[in-house]
């Protein structure tokens, strides 16, 4: 669903002007330090937030198309691109002098006192758009703009008179200068300066550049004056010849305390078009420029609203916080301003599309080879986005050919219009120097430079584009595009935050009104001792109180329905709830479904998010619309529960299953195919692990971690240390527990690794050997008669069963080898935990595949994955609210075998990376080397695409020494006809793969050069490791044709370091775990060879060791062998003192029956779940467990006096 603005309950203080500048400067804004100013409900009214919909004016697509393209693809790429060194460093001059105001006026603008309601005063001084043309004050000749004769009137009340400025603590946010103790009595007293100490406003640009960044910079002048075309000097007045570079990551766009309304007044009002010839008022060109400036203005304002209130210990803010009231005051009733942001975004996208032939292979180079290639690949991915169904329209929505046409006015009128249009842009560029806030000036200039660069690209002939662009202009263009993208994405976020803020005040006042209408004879509030029991949630404030049923305000049905429908509308428009569930809930509310009414009355007014969670859960179970519940029907007998249901029989699932079985657990494993192994059985190179017993290797966990982080390309993440440190135990387990059928006696070095750490058997391929060894151990358990292990082949999991937000089982369908479309039977499995280990989605070419949704550009490639790798586990987890991570990160492996006898087969045999690791050499059709064969997969693939973009076919050549090292692989591939042996170099030169220019002599020269580089220890591609050299030109040689293929999905389901699946709020989903290729976030944008099998064993073992087995032992929860818990009195105790075993406790963990142990006593909280202010989930989390520690951390013992244990 496309993300949209919600229908909100919005108070509006002022009416904003159409087209004119927004209230207060977008370069900085009004001061204040309250995150939200409480609305006065009695004098304000509800207004629907007008959603920008329909066609984007002066463009050929609609708002929905822009937002969908941005959400689906563009925003994530741009966000990542801005983190690269090339695009975060820019040289731009901030030293220009203002030509239109003197310093005193300019600085007065910066430090002007801000009124209590700054919007009213600012709006009062903003002129509306001219209905008739006036003489431009800023003409093309550079006439100075006169200063305003009158400043906006300020209210007499000092907005800071209530601010406590006493330095009575050591709060770091108080920054006082002792020399200014009398400044408040000075006639020049500046309250904003006083306030800036209170909030630590920022003004100066952080000019820090790391030594590495400085070393990679190459200064480029911005001097295009000698080029003849008219539009080449669009950016003339935004000089970029500064010798200093600014790191944009250190200078984020946010509130600085600066009031730049005078600048925007000049930009909008003082720059107009002189009425010329027969052109109509507000001609197309004028509208284009206005919409661009308005879109830029909106973007700046949105970013300031996002980061408005600075960190403050006094206000318990650890980071910058948004000002949602400011955002809504500016845009709540002006959707056309947001649409101008969409328009500006489309113009910049169109400029990228036009410049794509030049930008696609542009060397975004700063000297760091790996970083440069990463940057170029991301740019190429952005430029290729137009191929996506959801993105294609937006790259062509703006038509620059409609500008400056020769119509009735003729060439003379057109020339005058061009000159004036460019002159206005130049004047606006010069006005940027009148911004006295340095950071504000930085962001204003960059975004104007970005728009100027886009206009230059669009208006220049295509043949001049390449010669006209400078590095600063490209950096500004991409950064501006990223800013617009982020602003578009942030609009619904700010709107939703404002909705929650308004609801909180509305509920308080509504409750107050209801309380005041109570009968005067109403009983007094209960004492503390009569309140219900405490929350088990650590996040619930210790100062919060509970409301017993007798003290809870009874919300009228119509109010509850209104609150529920508002929450549902907001969630639907924000895309936080599936359309099908939204339809069910809307119908249920309109029909006044009994269940929904009950939820609405207790949750919707105060806790709309909890209402949505419970309502959606009821909708998913089909409970909505069933009518009244039968409370007298006895509960159905529980289905047998196993310790774990494992979905997927690859290496991850098998490792977890065997580990749990070794601990005495009971496991059921579902495998949708008729055999075990999955893609793991196809992996041949080996498993990466640090061998601590081999001290001579020099390898270490730290080195493994560093290699993996570098390969991932996204910095540290908490999953990488789990993989690398866990590899030590994984290797010991493989060599020990599986030693009966597995021997990992060889070790090699693969691409991206700094040490040999890829372990493999001397006989057989690594993956299949490991699967076979585990399978043999599992067969023993199947035959031992214990019934602890059940293997269900040809069985597909169709749905995860949930209760109270936890996953408690699996629904499944059983197929046969011959019938794979219609299930033969179905059933349910209940498990204390469910492990998803279903692999990736790289073999799913169907219409609803994740591959098509997230990477349709890769559908043209073949795959190395088996037919079962179709993302089943991803879909199961996403359906219950799991968070997807990096789903567009799909790895293309550089070497899949191309079989000339079966060229169209979509499934290719993987050419194991160990062949290159042991010394294989890649040559193109001309017999030339073109890459470091040991580079990362994405690097080698990128070089291939550059070298042979049409055929994408290359030769892998190995000498005799390499072939001996990889004897098993060579034998297998030779039998399959994928590798051919040539006895001499002369025979190799006659191979029909080569182009016409390849001769024995040219091949000899290429291999000789390789040997010479090996002696030096480095070649021109940065290769440092040369195994099994020299290449004896006497032969024999082993060669095969390889081509890039889809190989691995780095993206997947989000998990924490323990393997627990996370929801969209990054909170664990109880009972749900994942391991193997199905998880996302571990490998970043590139997985190192050999890490796939390591991931499977490490995370499979980790989960297998952590899950409770046999009733809860070894998992940190009380085991059945521990002393029983005493329950004294009360219903749950059966009327008298008795012992409650932990086994019995485990039967009471759901909403139907929830028992919690506190101080060795059992409390039945079942009937209190819906009344708990912190929500039922906080108690259910400790259902069947001991909640003493968390209870005592939050509450006093008196809280339990209302309950009988």
mmCIF file of N, CA and C in Angstrom, residues 874-954:
data_model
loop_
_atom_site.group_PDB
_atom_site.id
_atom_site.type_symbol
_atom_site.label_atom_id
_atom_site.label_comp_id
_atom_site.label_asym_id
_atom_site.label_seq_id
_atom_site.Cartn_x
_atom_site.Cartn_y
_atom_site.Cartn_z
ATOM 1 N N UNK A 874 10.161 -16.558 4.272
ATOM 2 C CA UNK A 874 10.017 -15.102 4.347
ATOM 3 C C UNK A 874 8.543 -14.720 4.393
ATOM 4 N N UNK A 875 7.768 -15.330 3.529
ATOM 5 C CA UNK A 875 6.350 -14.979 3.440
ATOM 6 C C UNK A 875 5.606 -15.379 4.712
ATOM 7 N N UNK A 876 5.973 -16.523 5.285
ATOM 8 C CA UNK A 876 5.344 -16.940 6.539
ATOM 9 C C UNK A 876 5.627 -15.923 7.645
ATOM 10 N N UNK A 877 6.881 -15.511 7.758
ATOM 11 C CA UNK A 877 7.254 -14.591 8.827
ATOM 12 C C UNK A 877 6.681 -13.198 8.611
ATOM 13 N N UNK A 878 6.741 -12.721 7.385
ATOM 14 C CA UNK A 878 6.195 -11.394 7.095
ATOM 15 C C UNK A 878 4.702 -11.337 7.379
ATOM 16 N N UNK A 879 4.015 -12.456 7.188
ATOM 17 C CA UNK A 879 2.575 -12.493 7.413
ATOM 18 C C UNK A 879 2.203 -12.309 8.883
ATOM 19 N N UNK A 880 3.128 -12.588 9.795
ATOM 20 C CA UNK A 880 2.820 -12.407 11.224
ATOM 21 C C UNK A 880 3.535 -11.181 11.786
ATOM 22 N N UNK A 881 3.952 -10.287 10.902
ATOM 23 C CA UNK A 881 4.503 -9.018 11.353
ATOM 24 C C UNK A 881 6.002 -8.936 11.462
ATOM 25 N N UNK A 882 6.731 -9.919 10.931
ATOM 26 C CA UNK A 882 8.191 -9.852 10.992
ATOM 27 C C UNK A 882 8.700 -8.723 10.112
ATOM 28 N N UNK A 883 9.853 -8.207 10.459
ATOM 29 C CA UNK A 883 10.475 -7.132 9.693
ATOM 30 C C UNK A 883 11.389 -7.718 8.630
ATOM 31 N N UNK A 884 11.262 -7.235 7.413
ATOM 32 C CA UNK A 884 12.174 -7.620 6.352
ATOM 33 C C UNK A 884 13.376 -6.676 6.330
ATOM 34 N N UNK A 885 14.550 -7.216 6.053
ATOM 35 C CA UNK A 885 15.778 -6.430 6.045
ATOM 36 C C UNK A 885 16.512 -6.641 4.726
ATOM 37 N N UNK A 886 16.848 -5.559 4.048
ATOM 38 C CA UNK A 886 17.705 -5.603 2.847
ATOM 39 C C UNK A 886 17.187 -6.585 1.803
ATOM 40 N N UNK A 887 15.886 -6.637 1.606
ATOM 41 C CA UNK A 887 15.333 -7.624 0.680
ATOM 42 C C UNK A 887 15.752 -7.382 -0.772
ATOM 43 N N UNK A 888 16.259 -6.205 -1.056
ATOM 44 C CA UNK A 888 16.730 -5.936 -2.415
ATOM 45 C C UNK A 888 18.211 -6.275 -2.590
ATOM 46 N N UNK A 889 18.854 -6.755 -1.537
ATOM 47 C CA UNK A 889 20.258 -7.150 -1.638
ATOM 48 C C UNK A 889 20.350 -8.626 -2.026
ATOM 49 N N UNK A 890 20.466 -8.874 -3.296
ATOM 50 C CA UNK A 890 20.567 -10.233 -3.842
ATOM 51 C C UNK A 890 21.923 -10.354 -4.523
ATOM 52 N N UNK A 891 22.665 -11.362 -4.149
ATOM 53 C CA UNK A 891 24.029 -11.498 -4.659
ATOM 54 C C UNK A 891 24.051 -12.209 -6.008
ATOM 55 N N UNK A 892 24.749 -11.584 -6.920
ATOM 56 C CA UNK A 892 25.025 -12.218 -8.216
ATOM 57 C C UNK A 892 26.435 -12.787 -8.144
ATOM 58 N N UNK A 893 26.530 -14.107 -8.237
ATOM 59 C CA UNK A 893 27.837 -14.780 -8.183
ATOM 60 C C UNK A 893 28.494 -14.664 -9.553
ATOM 61 N N UNK A 894 29.771 -14.359 -9.591
ATOM 62 C CA UNK A 894 30.416 -14.138 -10.899
ATOM 63 C C UNK A 894 30.606 -15.406 -11.730
ATOM 64 N N UNK A 895 30.604 -16.581 -11.096
ATOM 65 C CA UNK A 895 30.978 -17.768 -11.866
ATOM 66 C C UNK A 895 29.968 -18.902 -11.723
ATOM 67 N N UNK A 896 28.999 -18.884 -12.597
ATOM 68 C CA UNK A 896 28.158 -20.052 -12.808
ATOM 69 C C UNK A 896 28.547 -20.637 -14.151
ATOM 70 N N UNK A 897 28.567 -21.955 -14.256
ATOM 71 C CA UNK A 897 29.014 -22.557 -15.522
ATOM 72 C C UNK A 897 27.982 -22.352 -16.628
ATOM 73 N N UNK A 898 28.472 -21.902 -17.771
ATOM 74 C CA UNK A 898 27.647 -21.833 -18.975
ATOM 75 C C UNK A 898 27.893 -23.102 -19.775
ATOM 76 N N UNK A 899 26.832 -23.862 -19.980
ATOM 77 C CA UNK A 899 26.945 -25.129 -20.712
ATOM 78 C C UNK A 899 26.506 -24.901 -22.148
ATOM 79 N N UNK A 900 27.419 -24.912 -23.095
ATOM 80 C CA UNK A 900 27.053 -24.668 -24.501
ATOM 81 C C UNK A 900 26.031 -25.675 -25.020
ATOM 82 N N UNK A 901 25.960 -26.858 -24.408
ATOM 83 C CA UNK A 901 24.995 -27.868 -24.868
ATOM 84 C C UNK A 901 23.595 -27.621 -24.300
ATOM 85 N N UNK A 902 23.493 -26.770 -23.294
ATOM 86 C CA UNK A 902 22.184 -26.459 -22.696
ATOM 87 C C UNK A 902 22.162 -24.976 -22.337
ATOM 88 N N UNK A 903 22.266 -24.102 -23.329
ATOM 89 C CA UNK A 903 22.490 -22.682 -23.047
ATOM 90 C C UNK A 903 21.313 -21.976 -22.393
ATOM 91 N N UNK A 904 20.092 -22.455 -22.572
ATOM 92 C CA UNK A 904 18.904 -21.733 -22.084
ATOM 93 C C UNK A 904 18.393 -22.212 -20.737
ATOM 94 N N UNK A 905 19.093 -23.163 -20.132
ATOM 95 C CA UNK A 905 18.654 -23.665 -18.832
ATOM 96 C C UNK A 905 18.768 -22.552 -17.794
ATOM 97 N N UNK A 906 17.660 -22.286 -17.081
ATOM 98 C CA UNK A 906 17.627 -21.200 -16.108
ATOM 99 C C UNK A 906 18.422 -21.523 -14.850
ATOM 100 N N UNK A 907 18.696 -22.800 -14.619
ATOM 101 C CA UNK A 907 19.467 -23.204 -13.438
ATOM 102 C C UNK A 907 20.869 -23.617 -13.896
ATOM 103 N N UNK A 908 21.862 -22.909 -13.405
ATOM 104 C CA UNK A 908 23.248 -23.179 -13.763
ATOM 105 C C UNK A 908 23.964 -23.878 -12.606
ATOM 106 N N UNK A 909 24.970 -24.638 -12.963
ATOM 107 C CA UNK A 909 25.825 -25.242 -11.946
ATOM 108 C C UNK A 909 26.828 -24.204 -11.460
ATOM 109 N N UNK A 910 26.920 -24.073 -10.158
ATOM 110 C CA UNK A 910 27.860 -23.104 -9.606
ATOM 111 C C UNK A 910 29.289 -23.570 -9.841
ATOM 112 N N UNK A 911 30.098 -22.673 -10.332
ATOM 113 C CA UNK A 911 31.535 -22.926 -10.423
ATOM 114 C C UNK A 911 32.132 -22.508 -9.094
ATOM 115 N N UNK A 912 32.549 -23.488 -8.305
ATOM 116 C CA UNK A 912 32.953 -23.213 -6.924
ATOM 117 C C UNK A 912 34.050 -22.167 -6.872
ATOM 118 N N UNK A 913 33.917 -21.262 -5.911
ATOM 119 C CA UNK A 913 34.867 -20.180 -5.749
ATOM 120 C C UNK A 913 36.256 -20.682 -5.378
ATOM 121 N N UNK A 914 36.322 -21.904 -4.882
ATOM 122 C CA UNK A 914 37.608 -22.452 -4.490
ATOM 123 C C UNK A 914 38.529 -22.603 -5.700
ATOM 124 N N UNK A 915 37.960 -22.716 -6.896
ATOM 125 C CA UNK A 915 38.791 -22.831 -8.099
ATOM 126 C C UNK A 915 39.581 -21.545 -8.319
ATOM 127 N N UNK A 916 38.934 -20.399 -8.098
ATOM 128 C CA UNK A 916 39.682 -19.140 -8.169
ATOM 129 C C UNK A 916 40.575 -18.971 -6.945
ATOM 130 N N UNK A 917 40.086 -19.475 -5.810
ATOM 131 C CA UNK A 917 40.882 -19.368 -4.600
ATOM 132 C C UNK A 917 42.195 -20.113 -4.687
ATOM 133 N N UNK A 918 42.204 -21.225 -5.419
ATOM 134 C CA UNK A 918 43.433 -22.019 -5.548
ATOM 135 C C UNK A 918 44.292 -21.588 -6.725
ATOM 136 N N UNK A 919 43.861 -20.547 -7.462
ATOM 137 C CA UNK A 919 44.751 -20.018 -8.508
ATOM 138 C C UNK A 919 44.139 -19.888 -9.877
ATOM 139 N N UNK A 920 42.838 -20.178 -10.045
ATOM 140 C CA UNK A 920 42.213 -20.026 -11.352
ATOM 141 C C UNK A 920 42.253 -18.588 -11.832
ATOM 142 N N UNK A 921 42.417 -18.403 -13.148
ATOM 143 C CA UNK A 921 42.561 -17.080 -13.757
ATOM 144 C C UNK A 921 41.379 -16.819 -14.673
ATOM 145 N N UNK A 922 40.815 -15.620 -14.583
ATOM 146 C CA UNK A 922 39.695 -15.224 -15.442
ATOM 147 C C UNK A 922 40.214 -14.425 -16.628
ATOM 148 N N UNK A 923 39.781 -14.813 -17.833
ATOM 149 C CA UNK A 923 40.153 -14.116 -19.063
ATOM 150 C C UNK A 923 38.888 -13.791 -19.857
ATOM 151 N N UNK A 924 38.922 -12.642 -20.552
ATOM 152 C CA UNK A 924 37.780 -12.317 -21.415
ATOM 153 C C UNK A 924 37.968 -12.956 -22.777
ATOM 154 N N UNK A 925 37.054 -12.675 -23.705
ATOM 155 C CA UNK A 925 37.098 -13.352 -25.012
ATOM 156 C C UNK A 925 38.311 -12.953 -25.831
ATOM 157 N N UNK A 926 38.999 -11.888 -25.432
ATOM 158 C CA UNK A 926 40.215 -11.468 -26.128
ATOM 159 C C UNK A 926 41.466 -12.024 -25.454
ATOM 160 N N UNK A 927 41.280 -12.816 -24.405
ATOM 161 C CA UNK A 927 42.416 -13.413 -23.724
ATOM 162 C C UNK A 927 43.071 -12.500 -22.710
ATOM 163 N N UNK A 928 42.352 -11.469 -22.246
ATOM 164 C CA UNK A 928 42.925 -10.512 -21.302
ATOM 165 C C UNK A 928 42.372 -10.731 -19.899
ATOM 166 N N UNK A 929 43.238 -10.578 -18.893
ATOM 167 C CA UNK A 929 42.752 -10.513 -17.520
ATOM 168 C C UNK A 929 42.095 -9.155 -17.299
ATOM 169 N N UNK A 930 41.114 -9.109 -16.392
ATOM 170 C CA UNK A 930 40.374 -7.858 -16.194
ATOM 171 C C UNK A 930 40.011 -7.610 -14.731
ATOM 172 N N UNK A 931 40.403 -8.508 -13.824
ATOM 173 C CA UNK A 931 39.977 -8.345 -12.428
ATOM 174 C C UNK A 931 40.887 -9.119 -11.496
ATOM 175 N N UNK A 932 40.810 -8.769 -10.223
ATOM 176 C CA UNK A 932 41.422 -9.559 -9.159
ATOM 177 C C UNK A 932 40.509 -10.742 -8.892
ATOM 178 N N UNK A 933 40.939 -11.930 -9.223
ATOM 179 C CA UNK A 933 40.090 -13.118 -9.106
ATOM 180 C C UNK A 933 39.680 -13.394 -7.664
ATOM 181 N N UNK A 934 40.437 -12.861 -6.696
ATOM 182 C CA UNK A 934 40.109 -13.070 -5.295
ATOM 183 C C UNK A 934 39.327 -11.903 -4.703
ATOM 184 N N UNK A 935 38.875 -10.995 -5.542
ATOM 185 C CA UNK A 935 38.040 -9.896 -5.066
ATOM 186 C C UNK A 935 36.673 -10.414 -4.643
ATOM 187 N N UNK A 936 35.920 -9.545 -3.977
ATOM 188 C CA UNK A 936 34.589 -9.955 -3.536
ATOM 189 C C UNK A 936 33.701 -10.239 -4.734
ATOM 190 N N UNK A 937 32.637 -10.960 -4.491
ATOM 191 C CA UNK A 937 31.774 -11.386 -5.581
ATOM 192 C C UNK A 937 31.163 -10.217 -6.344
ATOM 193 N N UNK A 938 30.728 -9.197 -5.591
ATOM 194 C CA UNK A 938 30.122 -8.068 -6.286
ATOM 195 C C UNK A 938 31.154 -7.312 -7.117
ATOM 196 N N UNK A 939 32.399 -7.264 -6.632
ATOM 197 C CA UNK A 939 33.451 -6.622 -7.409
ATOM 198 C C UNK A 939 33.729 -7.379 -8.707
ATOM 199 N N UNK A 940 33.920 -8.689 -8.626
ATOM 200 C CA UNK A 940 34.219 -9.471 -9.829
ATOM 201 C C UNK A 940 33.049 -9.404 -10.810
ATOM 202 N N UNK A 941 31.829 -9.498 -10.311
ATOM 203 C CA UNK A 941 30.657 -9.406 -11.185
ATOM 204 C C UNK A 941 30.606 -8.055 -11.879
ATOM 205 N N UNK A 942 30.884 -6.993 -11.128
ATOM 206 C CA UNK A 942 30.887 -5.663 -11.730
ATOM 207 C C UNK A 942 31.914 -5.528 -12.832
ATOM 208 N N UNK A 943 33.085 -6.089 -12.608
ATOM 209 C CA UNK A 943 34.117 -6.046 -13.657
ATOM 210 C C UNK A 943 33.691 -6.830 -14.894
ATOM 211 N N UNK A 944 33.011 -7.938 -14.674
ATOM 212 C CA UNK A 944 32.523 -8.723 -15.810
ATOM 213 C C UNK A 944 31.523 -7.923 -16.653
ATOM 214 N N UNK A 945 30.608 -7.264 -15.956
ATOM 215 C CA UNK A 945 29.585 -6.489 -16.670
ATOM 216 C C UNK A 945 30.235 -5.362 -17.468
ATOM 217 N N UNK A 946 31.279 -4.770 -16.926
ATOM 218 C CA UNK A 946 31.983 -3.719 -17.656
ATOM 219 C C UNK A 946 32.748 -4.281 -18.850
ATOM 220 N N UNK A 947 33.318 -5.470 -18.699
ATOM 221 C CA UNK A 947 34.220 -6.012 -19.712
ATOM 222 C C UNK A 947 33.474 -6.606 -20.895
ATOM 223 N N UNK A 948 32.465 -7.390 -20.627
ATOM 224 C CA UNK A 948 31.723 -8.066 -21.711
ATOM 225 C C UNK A 948 30.219 -7.899 -21.469
ATOM 226 N N UNK A 949 29.687 -6.674 -21.579
ATOM 227 C CA UNK A 949 28.290 -6.439 -21.203
ATOM 228 C C UNK A 949 27.281 -7.159 -22.084
ATOM 229 N N UNK A 950 27.665 -7.510 -23.287
ATOM 230 C CA UNK A 950 26.709 -8.150 -24.190
ATOM 231 C C UNK A 950 26.611 -9.659 -23.969
ATOM 232 N N UNK A 951 27.761 -10.328 -23.924
ATOM 233 C CA UNK A 951 27.739 -11.798 -23.820
ATOM 234 C C UNK A 951 27.789 -12.292 -22.379
ATOM 235 N N UNK A 952 28.510 -11.560 -21.514
ATOM 236 C CA UNK A 952 28.693 -11.959 -20.113
ATOM 237 C C UNK A 952 29.226 -13.390 -20.003
ATOM 238 N N UNK A 953 30.130 -13.749 -20.891
ATOM 239 C CA UNK A 953 30.753 -15.075 -20.851
ATOM 240 C C UNK A 953 32.270 -14.899 -20.787
ATOM 241 N N UNK A 954 32.897 -15.701 -19.909
ATOM 242 C CA UNK A 954 34.321 -15.553 -19.642
ATOM 243 C C UNK A 954 34.966 -16.931 -19.477
#
